[in-house]
JSON list of C-alpha atoms in Angstrom, two decimals:
[
{"chain": "A", "resi": 1, "resn": "MET", "atom": "CA", "xyz": [7.54, 67.38, -29.20]},
{"chain": "A", "resi": 2, "resn": "LEU", "atom": "CA", "xyz": [6.57, 63.86, -28.28]},
{"chain": "A", "resi": 3, "resn": "SER", "atom": "CA", "xyz": [4.00, 62.18, -30.46]},
{"chain": "A", "resi": 4, "resn": "PHE", "atom": "CA", "xyz": [0.59, 60.94, -29.33]},
{"chain": "A", "resi": 5, "resn": "GLY", "atom": "CA", "xyz": [1.65, 57.36, -30.07]},
{"chain": "A", "resi": 6, "resn": "PHE", "atom": "CA", "xyz": [4.53, 57.64, -27.62]},
{"chain": "A", "resi": 7, "resn": "TRP", "atom": "CA", "xyz": [2.21, 58.72, -24.80]},
{"chain": "A", "resi": 8, "resn": "VAL", "atom": "CA", "xyz": [-0.14, 55.86, -25.60]},
{"chain": "A", "resi": 9, "resn": "PHE", "atom": "CA", "xyz": [2.74, 53.39, -25.50]},
{"chain": "A", "resi": 10, "resn": "LEU", "atom": "CA", "xyz": [4.01, 54.87, -22.24]},
{"chain": "A", "resi": 11, "resn": "GLY", "atom": "CA", "xyz": [0.54, 54.61, -20.75]},
{"chain": "A", "resi": 12, "resn": "ILE", "atom": "CA", "xyz": [0.34, 50.94, -21.67]},
{"chain": "A", "resi": 13, "resn": "ILE", "atom": "CA", "xyz": [3.71, 50.29, -20.04]},
{"chain": "A", "resi": 14, "resn": "VAL", "atom": "CA", "xyz": [2.64, 52.06, -16.86]},
{"chain": "A", "resi": 15, "resn": "VAL", "atom": "CA", "xyz": [-0.63, 50.12, -16.70]},
{"chain": "A", "resi": 16, "resn": "ALA", "atom": "CA", "xyz": [1.17, 46.83, -17.34]},
{"chain": "A", "resi": 17, "resn": "LEU", "atom": "CA", "xyz": [3.75, 47.53, -14.65]},
{"chain": "A", "resi": 18, "resn": "GLY", "atom": "CA", "xyz": [1.02, 48.53, -12.24]},
{"chain": "A", "resi": 19, "resn": "GLY", "atom": "CA", "xyz": [-0.85, 45.33, -12.95]},
{"chain": "A", "resi": 20, "resn": "PHE", "atom": "CA", "xyz": [2.33, 43.30, -12.52]},
{"chain": "A", "resi": 21, "resn": "PHE", "atom": "CA", "xyz": [3.19, 44.80, -9.14]},
{"chain": "A", "resi": 22, "resn": "TYR", "atom": "CA", "xyz": [-0.41, 44.54, -7.96]},
{"chain": "A", "resi": 23, "resn": "ALA", "atom": "CA", "xyz": [-0.59, 40.88, -8.99]},
{"chain": "A", "resi": 24, "resn": "ARG", "atom": "CA", "xyz": [2.75, 40.15, -7.34]},
{"chain": "A", "resi": 25, "resn": "ALA", "atom": "CA", "xyz": [1.58, 41.82, -4.14]},
{"chain": "A", "resi": 26, "resn": "ARG", "atom": "CA", "xyz": [-1.63, 39.77, -4.14]},
{"chain": "A", "resi": 27, "resn": "ILE", "atom": "CA", "xyz": [0.30, 36.56, -4.81]},
{"chain": "A", "resi": 28, "resn": "ARG", "atom": "CA", "xyz": [2.64, 37.33, -1.93]},
{"chain": "A", "resi": 29, "resn": "GLU", "atom": "CA", "xyz": [-0.34, 38.10, 0.30]},
{"chain": "A", "resi": 30, "resn": "PHE", "atom": "CA", "xyz": [-2.02, 34.83, -0.69]},
{"chain": "A", "resi": 31, "resn": "SER", "atom": "CA", "xyz": [1.20, 32.85, -0.26]},
{"chain": "A", "resi": 32, "resn": "LYS", "atom": "CA", "xyz": [1.90, 34.34, 3.17]},
{"chain": "A", "resi": 33, "resn": "LYS", "atom": "CA", "xyz": [-1.67, 33.74, 4.34]},
{"chain": "A", "resi": 34, "resn": "PHE", "atom": "CA", "xyz": [-2.09, 30.17, 3.11]},
{"chain": "A", "resi": 35, "resn": "LEU", "atom": "CA", "xyz": [1.48, 28.90, 2.69]},
{"chain": "A", "resi": 36, "resn": "GLY", "atom": "CA", "xyz": [3.25, 30.74, 5.49]},
{"chain": "A", "resi": 37, "resn": "THR", "atom": "CA", "xyz": [5.78, 32.51, 3.24]},
{"chain": "A", "resi": 38, "resn": "GLU", "atom": "CA", "xyz": [5.76, 35.32, 0.69]},
{"chain": "A", "resi": 39, "resn": "ASP", "atom": "CA", "xyz": [7.68, 33.15, -1.80]},
{"chain": "A", "resi": 40, "resn": "ILE", "atom": "CA", "xyz": [5.00, 31.00, -3.46]},
{"chain": "A", "resi": 41, "resn": "ILE", "atom": "CA", "xyz": [7.57, 28.54, -4.87]},
{"chain": "A", "resi": 42, "resn": "GLU", "atom": "CA", "xyz": [9.07, 28.10, -1.43]},
{"chain": "A", "resi": 43, "resn": "GLY", "atom": "CA", "xyz": [5.55, 27.70, -0.06]},
{"chain": "A", "resi": 44, "resn": "PHE", "atom": "CA", "xyz": [4.67, 24.84, -2.39]},
{"chain": "A", "resi": 45, "resn": "LYS", "atom": "CA", "xyz": [8.02, 23.23, -1.67]},
{"chain": "A", "resi": 46, "resn": "LYS", "atom": "CA", "xyz": [7.19, 23.40, 2.04]},
{"chain": "A", "resi": 47, "resn": "ILE", "atom": "CA", "xyz": [3.83, 21.73, 1.36]},
{"chain": "A", "resi": 48, "resn": "GLU", "atom": "CA", "xyz": [5.59, 18.87, -0.45]},
{"chain": "A", "resi": 49, "resn": "GLU", "atom": "CA", "xyz": [8.02, 18.49, 2.46]},
{"chain": "A", "resi": 50, "resn": "ASP", "atom": "CA", "xyz": [5.16, 18.44, 4.97]},
{"chain": "A", "resi": 51, "resn": "GLU", "atom": "CA", "xyz": [3.29, 15.82, 2.93]},
{"chain": "A", "resi": 52, "resn": "ALA", "atom": "CA", "xyz": [6.43, 13.66, 2.86]},
{"chain": "A", "resi": 53, "resn": "LYS", "atom": "CA", "xyz": [6.61, 13.78, 6.66]},
{"chain": "A", "resi": 54, "resn": "THR", "atom": "CA", "xyz": [2.91, 13.44, 7.50]},
{"chain": "A", "resi": 55, "resn": "PRO", "atom": "CA", "xyz": [1.55, 9.87, 7.74]},
{"chain": "A", "resi": 56, "resn": "LYS", "atom": "CA", "xyz": [-1.57, 9.17, 5.71]},
{"chain": "A", "resi": 57, "resn": "SER", "atom": "CA", "xyz": [-4.77, 8.56, 7.61]},
{"chain": "A", "resi": 58, "resn": "VAL", "atom": "CA", "xyz": [-6.38, 5.14, 7.59]},
{"chain": "A", "resi": 59, "resn": "ASN", "atom": "CA", "xyz": [-10.00, 4.02, 7.54]},
{"chain": "A", "resi": 60, "resn": "ALA", "atom": "CA", "xyz": [-10.16, 3.04, 11.21]},
{"chain": "A", "resi": 61, "resn": "MET", "atom": "CA", "xyz": [-13.18, 0.74, 11.57]},
{"chain": "A", "resi": 62, "resn": "THR", "atom": "CA", "xyz": [-11.71, -1.69, 14.10]},
{"chain": "A", "resi": 63, "resn": "SER", "atom": "CA", "xyz": [-14.14, -0.75, 16.86]},
{"chain": "A", "resi": 64, "resn": "LEU", "atom": "CA", "xyz": [-17.07, -1.44, 14.52]},
{"chain": "A", "resi": 65, "resn": "TYR", "atom": "CA", "xyz": [-15.92, -4.65, 12.86]},
{"chain": "A", "resi": 66, "resn": "LEU", "atom": "CA", "xyz": [-13.90, -6.41, 15.57]},
{"chain": "A", "resi": 67, "resn": "PRO", "atom": "CA", "xyz": [-16.97, -7.28, 17.74]},
{"chain": "A", "resi": 68, "resn": "LYS", "atom": "CA", "xyz": [-18.63, -8.78, 14.65]},
{"chain": "A", "resi": 69, "resn": "ILE", "atom": "CA", "xyz": [-15.52, -10.77, 13.81]},
{"chain": "A", "resi": 70, "resn": "LYS", "atom": "CA", "xyz": [-15.19, -12.01, 17.40]},
{"chain": "A", "resi": 71, "resn": "LYS", "atom": "CA", "xyz": [-18.84, -13.05, 17.34]},
{"chain": "A", "resi": 72, "resn": "ASP", "atom": "CA", "xyz": [-18.29, -15.10, 14.17]},
{"chain": "A", "resi": 73, "resn": "PHE", "atom": "CA", "xyz": [-14.85, -16.35, 15.26]},
{"chain": "A", "resi": 74, "resn": "PRO", "atom": "CA", "xyz": [-14.49, -16.37, 19.07]},
{"chain": "A", "resi": 75, "resn": "GLU", "atom": "CA", "xyz": [-10.89, -17.60, 18.85]},
{"chain": "A", "resi": 76, "resn": "PHE", "atom": "CA", "xyz": [-9.80, -14.80, 16.51]},
{"chain": "A", "resi": 77, "resn": "GLN", "atom": "CA", "xyz": [-6.67, -13.14, 17.93]},
{"chain": "A", "resi": 78, "resn": "TYR", "atom": "CA", "xyz": [-6.71, -9.53, 16.75]},
{"chain": "A", "resi": 79, "resn": "ASP", "atom": "CA", "xyz": [-3.26, -8.50, 18.03]},
{"chain": "A", "resi": 80, "resn": "GLU", "atom": "CA", "xyz": [-1.62, -11.56, 16.49]},
{"chain": "A", "resi": 81, "resn": "MET", "atom": "CA", "xyz": [-3.39, -11.09, 13.15]},
{"chain": "A", "resi": 82, "resn": "LYS", "atom": "CA", "xyz": [-2.51, -7.41, 13.11]},
{"chain": "A", "resi": 83, "resn": "VAL", "atom": "CA", "xyz": [1.20, -8.24, 13.47]},
{"chain": "A", "resi": 84, "resn": "ARG", "atom": "CA", "xyz": [0.91, -10.89, 10.76]},
{"chain": "A", "resi": 85, "resn": "ALA", "atom": "CA", "xyz": [-0.69, -8.35, 8.41]},
{"chain": "A", "resi": 86, "resn": "GLN", "atom": "CA", "xyz": [2.17, -5.92, 9.07]},
{"chain": "A", "resi": 87, "resn": "ASN", "atom": "CA", "xyz": [4.73, -8.66, 8.40]},
{"chain": "A", "resi": 88, "resn": "VAL", "atom": "CA", "xyz": [2.99, -9.56, 5.15]},
{"chain": "A", "resi": 89, "resn": "LEU", "atom": "CA", "xyz": [3.16, -5.95, 3.94]},
{"chain": "A", "resi": 90, "resn": "THR", "atom": "CA", "xyz": [6.83, -5.42, 4.82]},
{"chain": "A", "resi": 91, "resn": "SER", "atom": "CA", "xyz": [7.85, -8.79, 3.37]},
{"chain": "A", "resi": 92, "resn": "TYR", "atom": "CA", "xyz": [5.75, -8.11, 0.24]},
{"chain": "A", "resi": 93, "resn": "LEU", "atom": "CA", "xyz": [7.67, -4.87, -0.38]},
{"chain": "A", "resi": 94, "resn": "LEU", "atom": "CA", "xyz": [10.96, -6.66, 0.37]},
{"chain": "A", "resi": 95, "resn": "ALA", "atom": "CA", "xyz": [10.08, -9.38, -2.15]},
{"chain": "A", "resi": 96, "resn": "ILE", "atom": "CA", "xyz": [9.59, -6.73, -4.86]},
{"chain": "A", "resi": 97, "resn": "ASP", "atom": "CA", "xyz": [12.76, -4.91, -3.80]},
{"chain": "A", "resi": 98, "resn": "THR", "atom": "CA", "xyz": [14.89, -8.07, -3.96]},
{"chain": "A", "resi": 99, "resn": "LEU", "atom": "CA", "xyz": [12.99, -9.75, -6.83]},
{"chain": "A", "resi": 100, "resn": "GLN", "atom": "CA", "xyz": [12.49, -12.83, -4.61]},
{"chain": "A", "resi": 101, "resn": "VAL", "atom": "CA", "xyz": [9.01, -14.23, -3.96]},
{"chain": "A", "resi": 102, "resn": "SER", "atom": "CA", "xyz": [10.47, -16.32, -1.13]},
{"chain": "A", "resi": 103, "resn": "LYS", "atom": "CA", "xyz": [10.79, -13.16, 0.99]},
{"chain": "A", "resi": 104, "resn": "LEU", "atom": "CA", "xyz": [6.99, -13.07, 1.43]},
{"chain": "A", "resi": 105, "resn": "SER", "atom": "CA", "xyz": [6.29, -14.18, 5.01]},
{"chain": "A", "resi": 106, "resn": "GLU", "atom": "CA", "xyz": [2.99, -15.92, 4.18]},
{"chain": "A", "resi": 107, "resn": "GLY", "atom": "CA", "xyz": [0.19, -15.80, 1.67]},
{"chain": "A", "resi": 108, "resn": "THR", "atom": "CA", "xyz": [-2.12, -17.69, -0.65]},
{"chain": "A", "resi": 109, "resn": "PRO", "atom": "CA", "xyz": [-0.95, -19.10, -3.99]},
{"chain": "A", "resi": 110, "resn": "GLU", "atom": "CA", "xyz": [-2.86, -16.23, -5.59]},
{"chain": "A", "resi": 111, "resn": "LEU", "atom": "CA", "xyz": [-0.84, -13.60, -3.70]},
{"chain": "A", "resi": 112, "resn": "LYS", "atom": "CA", "xyz": [2.42, -15.36, -4.53]},
{"chain": "A", "resi": 113, "resn": "GLU", "atom": "CA", "xyz": [1.42, -15.52, -8.19]},
{"chain": "A", "resi": 114, "resn": "LYS", "atom": "CA", "xyz": [0.74, -11.79, -8.12]},
{"chain": "A", "resi": 115, "resn": "LEU", "atom": "CA", "xyz": [4.23, -11.21, -6.77]},
{"chain": "A", "resi": 116, "resn": "GLU", "atom": "CA", "xyz": [5.74, -13.51, -9.40]},
{"chain": "A", "resi": 117, "resn": "ASN", "atom": "CA", "xyz": [4.03, -11.50, -12.15]},
{"chain": "A", "resi": 118, "resn": "ILE", "atom": "CA", "xyz": [5.42, -8.23, -10.77]},
{"chain": "A", "resi": 119, "resn": "ILE", "atom": "CA", "xyz": [8.91, -9.68, -10.54]},
{"chain": "A", "resi": 120, "resn": "THR", "atom": "CA", "xyz": [8.70, -11.21, -14.02]},
{"chain": "A", "resi": 121, "resn": "MET", "atom": "CA", "xyz": [7.67, -7.83, -15.41]},
{"chain": "A", "resi": 122, "resn": "HIS", "atom": "CA", "xyz": [10.66, -6.14, -13.79]},
{"chain": "A", "resi": 123, "resn": "GLN", "atom": "CA", "xyz": [13.03, -8.82, -15.01]},
{"chain": "A", "resi": 124, "resn": "GLY", "atom": "CA", "xyz": [11.68, -8.47, -18.54]},
{"chain": "A", "resi": 125, "resn": "GLU", "atom": "CA", "xyz": [12.18, -4.70, -18.41]},
{"chain": "A", "resi": 126, "resn": "GLY", "atom": "CA", "xyz": [15.54, -4.95, -16.73]},
{"chain": "A", "resi": 127, "resn": "THR", "atom": "CA", "xyz": [14.29, -2.74, -13.88]},
{"chain": "A", "resi": 128, "resn": "ARG", "atom": "CA", "xyz": [13.73, -2.89, -10.15]},
{"chain": "A", "resi": 129, "resn": "THR", "atom": "CA", "xyz": [11.47, -0.98, -7.77]},
{"chain": "A", "resi": 130, "resn": "ASN", "atom": "CA", "xyz": [13.43, -0.22, -4.62]},
{"chain": "A", "resi": 131, "resn": "TYR", "atom": "CA", "xyz": [11.71, 0.15, -1.24]},
{"chain": "A", "resi": 132, "resn": "LYS", "atom": "CA", "xyz": [14.09, 1.43, 1.44]},
{"chain": "A", "resi": 133, "resn": "SER", "atom": "CA", "xyz": [13.70, 2.33, 5.14]},
{"chain": "A", "resi": 134, "resn": "VAL", "atom": "CA", "xyz": [10.13, 1.01, 5.35]},
{"chain": "A", "resi": 135, "resn": "LYS", "atom": "CA", "xyz": [8.36, 2.20, 8.50]},
{"chain": "A", "resi": 136, "resn": "LEU", "atom": "CA", "xyz": [4.79, 1.39, 9.54]},
{"chain": "A", "resi": 137, "resn": "HIS", "atom": "CA", "xyz": [2.66, 4.01, 11.27]},
{"chain": "A", "resi": 138, "resn": "ARG", "atom": "CA", "xyz": [-0.82, 2.69, 11.98]},
{"chain": "A", "resi": 139, "resn": "THR", "atom": "CA", "xyz": [-2.80, -0.46, 11.32]},
{"chain": "A", "resi": 140, "resn": "GLU", "atom": "CA", "xyz": [-6.58, -0.76, 11.59]},
{"chain": "A", "resi": 141, "resn": "ILE", "atom": "CA", "xyz": [-9.34, -3.02, 10.33]},
{"chain": "A", "resi": 142, "resn": "ALA", "atom": "CA", "xyz": [-10.93, -1.12, 7.43]},
{"chain": "A", "resi": 143, "resn": "ASN", "atom": "CA", "xyz": [-13.52, -3.65, 6.27]},
{"chain": "A", "resi": 144, "resn": "TYR", "atom": "CA", "xyz": [-15.07, -7.02, 7.06]},
{"chain": "A", "resi": 145, "resn": "ARG", "atom": "CA", "xyz": [-17.23, -8.76, 4.52]},
{"chain": "A", "resi": 146, "resn": "LYS", "atom": "CA", "xyz": [-18.89, -12.13, 4.50]},
{"chain": "A", "resi": 147, "resn": "GLU", "atom": "CA", "xyz": [-19.64, -13.94, 1.28]},
{"chain": "A", "resi": 148, "resn": "ALA", "atom": "CA", "xyz": [-21.23, -17.30, 0.55]},
{"chain": "A", "resi": 149, "resn": "ALA", "atom": "CA", "xyz": [-17.97, -19.19, 0.67]},
{"chain": "A", "resi": 150, "resn": "ARG", "atom": "CA", "xyz": [-15.55, -16.98, 2.59]},
{"chain": "A", "resi": 151, "resn": "CYS", "atom": "CA", "xyz": [-14.95, -14.15, 5.01]},
{"chain": "A", "resi": 152, "resn": "ILE", "atom": "CA", "xyz": [-12.47, -11.37, 4.26]},
{"chain": "A", "resi": 153, "resn": "ILE", "atom": "CA", "xyz": [-10.89, -8.90, 6.67]},
{"chain": "A", "resi": 154, "resn": "SER", "atom": "CA", "xyz": [-9.11, -5.88, 5.18]},
{"chain": "A", "resi": 155, "resn": "PHE", "atom": "CA", "xyz": [-6.37, -4.36, 7.31]},
{"chain": "A", "resi": 156, "resn": "GLN", "atom": "CA", "xyz": [-5.41, -0.85, 6.25]},
{"chain": "A", "resi": 157, "resn": "ILE", "atom": "CA", "xyz": [-1.83, 0.15, 7.01]},
{"chain": "A", "resi": 158, "resn": "SER", "atom": "CA", "xyz": [-0.19, 3.55, 6.69]},
{"chain": "A", "resi": 159, "resn": "CYS", "atom": "CA", "xyz": [3.55, 3.52, 6.11]},
{"chain": "A", "resi": 160, "resn": "GLN", "atom": "CA", "xyz": [6.49, 5.46, 4.74]},
{"chain": "A", "resi": 161, "resn": "TYR", "atom": "CA", "xyz": [9.53, 4.58, 2.64]},
{"chain": "A", "resi": 162, "resn": "TYR", "atom": "CA", "xyz": [11.93, 5.79, -0.02]},
{"chain": "A", "resi": 163, "resn": "VAL", "atom": "CA", "xyz": [10.85, 4.34, -3.36]},
{"chain": "A", "resi": 164, "resn": "TYR", "atom": "CA", "xyz": [12.54, 4.66, -6.73]},
{"chain": "A", "resi": 165, "resn": "LYS", "atom": "CA", "xyz": [12.93, 2.64, -9.91]},
{"chain": "A", "resi": 166, "resn": "THR", "atom": "CA", "xyz": [16.36, 1.69, -11.27]},
{"chain": "A", "resi": 167, "resn": "ASP", "atom": "CA", "xyz": [17.78, -0.09, -14.28]},
{"chain": "A", "resi": 168, "resn": "GLU", "atom": "CA", "xyz": [20.20, -3.03, -14.21]},
{"chain": "A", "resi": 169, "resn": "GLU", "atom": "CA", "xyz": [23.14, -0.67, -13.65]},
{"chain": "A", "resi": 170, "resn": "GLY", "atom": "CA", "xyz": [21.47, 1.05, -10.72]},
{"chain": "A", "resi": 171, "resn": "LYS", "atom": "CA", "xyz": [20.63, 4.25, -12.60]},
{"chain": "A", "resi": 172, "resn": "ILE", "atom": "CA", "xyz": [17.50, 5.91, -11.23]},
{"chain": "A", "resi": 173, "resn": "LEU", "atom": "CA", "xyz": [14.72, 5.95, -13.83]},
{"chain": "A", "resi": 174, "resn": "SER", "atom": "CA", "xyz": [11.95, 7.44, -11.68]},
{"chain": "A", "resi": 175, "resn": "GLY", "atom": "CA", "xyz": [11.33, 8.42, -8.09]},
{"chain": "A", "resi": 176, "resn": "ASN", "atom": "CA", "xyz": [13.90, 9.90, -5.72]},
{"chain": "A", "resi": 177, "resn": "LYS", "atom": "CA", "xyz": [15.97, 7.98, -3.19]},
{"chain": "A", "resi": 178, "resn": "ASP", "atom": "CA", "xyz": [16.22, 11.09, -1.01]},
{"chain": "A", "resi": 179, "resn": "VAL", "atom": "CA", "xyz": [12.51, 12.00, -0.89]},
{"chain": "A", "resi": 180, "resn": "LEU", "atom": "CA", "xyz": [10.31, 10.18, 1.61]},
{"chain": "A", "resi": 181, "resn": "LYS", "atom": "CA", "xyz": [6.92, 8.91, 0.45]},
{"chain": "A", "resi": 182, "resn": "GLN", "atom": "CA", "xyz": [3.85, 8.34, 2.60]},
{"chain": "A", "resi": 183, "resn": "ALA", "atom": "CA", "xyz": [1.55, 5.50, 1.49]},
{"chain": "A", "resi": 184, "resn": "ARG", "atom": "CA", "xyz": [-1.43, 3.35, 2.48]},
{"chain": "A", "resi": 185, "resn": "TYR", "atom": "CA", "xyz": [-2.09, -0.30, 1.77]},
{"chain": "A", "resi": 186, "resn": "ASN", "atom": "CA", "xyz": [-4.95, -2.74, 2.16]},
{"chain": "A", "resi": 187, "resn": "VAL", "atom": "CA", "xyz": [-3.86, -6.18, 3.29]},
{"chain": "A", "resi": 188, "resn": "ASP", "atom": "CA", "xyz": [-6.61, -8.81, 2.96]},
{"chain": "A", "resi": 189, "resn": "VAL", "atom": "CA", "xyz": [-6.81, -11.96, 5.05]},
{"chain": "A", "resi": 190, "resn": "ILE", "atom": "CA", "xyz": [-9.30, -14.62, 3.97]},
{"chain": "A", "resi": 191, "resn": "TYR", "atom": "CA", "xyz": [-11.09, -17.46, 5.72]},
{"chain": "A", "resi": 192, "resn": "ILE", "atom": "CA", "xyz": [-12.59, -20.26, 3.66]},
{"chain": "A", "resi": 193, "resn": "GLN", "atom": "CA", "xyz": [-16.01, -21.22, 5.05]},
{"chain": "A", "resi": 194, "resn": "ASN", "atom": "CA", "xyz": [-17.16, -23.69, 2.42]},
{"chain": "A", "resi": 195, "resn": "ARG", "atom": "CA", "xyz": [-14.47, -25.22, 0.26]},
{"chain": "A", "resi": 196, "resn": "ASP", "atom": "CA", "xyz": [-16.98, -26.88, -2.06]},
{"chain": "A", "resi": 197, "resn": "MET", "atom": "CA", "xyz": [-18.27, -23.47, -3.15]},
{"chain": "A", "resi": 198, "resn": "ILE", "atom": "CA", "xyz": [-14.87, -22.13, -4.20]},
{"chain": "A", "resi": 199, "resn": "GLN", "atom": "CA", "xyz": [-14.44, -22.23, -7.98]},
{"chain": "A", "resi": 200, "resn": "ASN", "atom": "CA", "xyz": [-10.84, -21.07, -8.32]},
{"chain": "A", "resi": 201, "resn": "GLU", "atom": "CA", "xyz": [-8.26, -23.49, -6.98]},
{"chain": "A", "resi": 202, "resn": "HIS", "atom": "CA", "xyz": [-6.05, -20.55, -5.96]},
{"chain": "A", "resi": 203, "resn": "ASP", "atom": "CA", "xyz": [-8.81, -19.34, -3.68]},
{"chain": "A", "resi": 204, "resn": "PHE", "atom": "CA", "xyz": [-8.59, -22.40, -1.48]},
{"chain": "A", "resi": 205, "resn": "ALA", "atom": "CA", "xyz": [-6.01, -20.25, 0.28]},
{"chain": "A", "resi": 206, "resn": "ILE", "atom": "CA", "xyz": [-4.69, -23.15, 2.32]},
{"chain": "A", "resi": 207, "resn": "GLY", "atom": "CA", "xyz": [-1.64, -25.20, 1.46]},
{"chain": "A", "resi": 208, "resn": "THR", "atom": "CA", "xyz": [-1.69, -28.58, 3.25]},
{"chain": "A", "resi": 209, "resn": "ASN", "atom": "CA", "xyz": [1.58, -30.48, 3.45]},
{"chain": "A", "resi": 210, "resn": "CYS", "atom": "CA", "xyz": [3.10, -33.28, 5.48]},
{"chain": "A", "resi": 211, "resn": "PRO", "atom": "CA", "xyz": [5.02, -31.78, 8.44]},
{"chain": "A", "resi": 212, "resn": "ASN", "atom": "CA", "xyz": [7.71, -34.45, 8.04]},
{"chain": "A", "resi": 213, "resn": "CYS", "atom": "CA", "xyz": [8.54, -34.67, 4.32]},
{"chain": "A", "resi": 214, "resn": "GLY", "atom": "CA", "xyz": [6.66, -31.64, 2.98]},
{"chain": "A", "resi": 215, "resn": "ALA", "atom": "CA", "xyz": [4.69, -33.65, 0.41]},
{"chain": "A", "resi": 216, "resn": "PRO", "atom": "CA", "xyz": [1.26, -32.26, -0.52]},
{"chain": "A", "resi": 217, "resn": "LEU", "atom": "CA", "xyz": [-1.65, -34.03, 1.15]},
{"chain": "A", "resi": 218, "resn": "LYS", "atom": "CA", "xyz": [-4.40, -35.01, -1.24]},
{"chain": "A", "resi": 219, "resn": "GLY", "atom": "CA", "xyz": [-7.01, -35.89, 1.36]},
{"chain": "A", "resi": 220, "resn": "LEU", "atom": "CA", "xyz": [-7.94, -33.26, 3.89]},
{"chain": "A", "resi": 221, "resn": "GLY", "atom": "CA", "xyz": [-8.94, -35.92, 6.37]},
{"chain": "A", "resi": 222, "resn": "ALA", "atom": "CA", "xyz": [-5.80, -38.00, 5.80]},
{"chain": "A", "resi": 223, "resn": "LYS", "atom": "CA", "xyz": [-4.42, -39.76, 8.87]},
{"chain": "A", "resi": 224, "resn": "ILE", "atom": "CA", "xyz": [-1.14, -40.98, 7.30]},
{"chain": "A", "resi": 225, "resn": "CYS", "atom": "CA", "xyz": [1.14, -39.35, 4.69]},
{"chain": "A", "resi": 226, "resn": "GLU", "atom": "CA", "xyz": [1.07, -41.61, 1.61]},
{"chain": "A", "resi": 227, "resn": "TYR", "atom": "CA", "xyz": [4.64, -40.62, 0.76]},
{"chain": "A", "resi": 228, "resn": "CYS", "atom": "CA", "xyz": [6.53, -41.18, 4.03]},
{"chain": "A", "resi": 229, "resn": "GLY", "atom": "CA", "xyz": [3.96, -42.87, 6.26]},
{"chain": "A", "resi": 230, "resn": "THR", "atom": "CA", "xyz": [4.06, -40.22, 8.99]},
{"chain": "A", "resi": 231, "resn": "PRO", "atom": "CA", "xyz": [0.93, -40.25, 11.21]},
{"chain": "A", "resi": 232, "resn": "LEU", "atom": "CA", "xyz": [-0.98, -36.98, 10.84]},
{"chain": "A", "resi": 233, "resn": "ARG", "atom": "CA", "xyz": [-3.39, -35.01, 12.93]},
{"chain": "A", "resi": 234, "resn": "GLU", "atom": "CA", "xyz": [-6.63, -34.10, 11.25]},
{"chain": "A", "resi": 235, "resn": "ILE", "atom": "CA", "xyz": [-5.99, -30.91, 9.30]},
{"chain": "A", "resi": 236, "resn": "ASN", "atom": "CA", "xyz": [-8.21, -27.93, 9.92]},
{"chain": "A", "resi": 237, "resn": "ILE", "atom": "CA", "xyz": [-8.67, -26.25, 6.54]},
{"chain": "A", "resi": 238, "resn": "TYR", "atom": "CA", "xyz": [-10.75, -23.52, 8.10]},
{"chain": "A", "resi": 239, "resn": "ALA", "atom": "CA", "xyz": [-7.90, -21.11, 8.76]},
{"chain": "A", "resi": 240, "resn": "TRP", "atom": "CA", "xyz": [-6.92, -17.55, 7.93]},
{"chain": "A", "resi": 241, "resn": "ASN", "atom": "CA", "xyz": [-4.44, -16.76, 5.17]},
{"chain": "A", "resi": 242, "resn": "PHE", "atom": "CA", "xyz": [-3.41, -13.54, 3.42]},
{"chain": "A", "resi": 243, "resn": "SER", "atom": "CA", "xyz": [-4.79, -13.23, -0.08]},
{"chain": "A", "resi": 244, "resn": "ASP", "atom": "CA", "xyz": [-3.98, -9.74, -1.39]},
{"chain": "A", "resi": 245, "resn": "VAL", "atom": "CA", "xyz": [-1.92, -6.57, -0.91]},
{"chain": "A", "resi": 246, "resn": "ASN", "atom": "CA", "xyz": [-2.91, -3.34, -2.67]},
{"chain": "A", "resi": 247, "resn": "GLU", "atom": "CA", "xyz": [-1.66, 0.22, -2.43]},
{"chain": "A", "resi": 248, "resn": "ILE", "atom": "CA", "xyz": [-4.39, 2.84, -2.06]},
{"chain": "A", "resi": 249, "resn": "ARG", "atom": "CA", "xyz": [-3.30, 5.54, -4.49]},
{"chain": "A", "resi": 250, "resn": "LYS", "atom": "CA", "xyz": [-5.99, 8.16, -3.92]}
]
């Protein structure tokens, strides 16, 4: 005759199994409803794959800010500046990938110094961040702000690439060279309104050099290069230049 304890144990097993199968059924139901498959692991994998293929949205405020910019700067060429912003982003990533600041298409001394610091850090670690197959999706003006001494336009760019970190021997330390990543960046272009009000020399944002010998020009109103004697046109320091590139990680 079976003991009472045996029947209690058997009852626990039956209840546990019932709970297990009920929970599994509910999980499958949830997965099928929200993930499109009864296998929840496969469902989450599908979500990751979809995220890798879906471009990130951008803060599209061009229609709001462009009329204001055109009012302040009638000669502002939006299409040209948009292409320049895209070139700055792609060349910025290329500079990090190749560990060469010279790959940056244009930018302020401050932006170049930022790149140099990133490259120096990688060289010190003996690592490299690789950006491959970069593709841009959409570019919009995300912000326009006017300060006492400058105006700043932020272009927001959505893009995709394969990104992974390697050591000096090419061994992958993080990331995956076969998994696509979607990303967003802010690319800032700055216009100096009042040079006398700028405290940081980097923020002058304009490099003025002789077009003949390349020597730096000390006087903004200089008519002749003091190094080679080349006649110069009056230099317009009030020009746009790219001052920062930042990935939006949220």
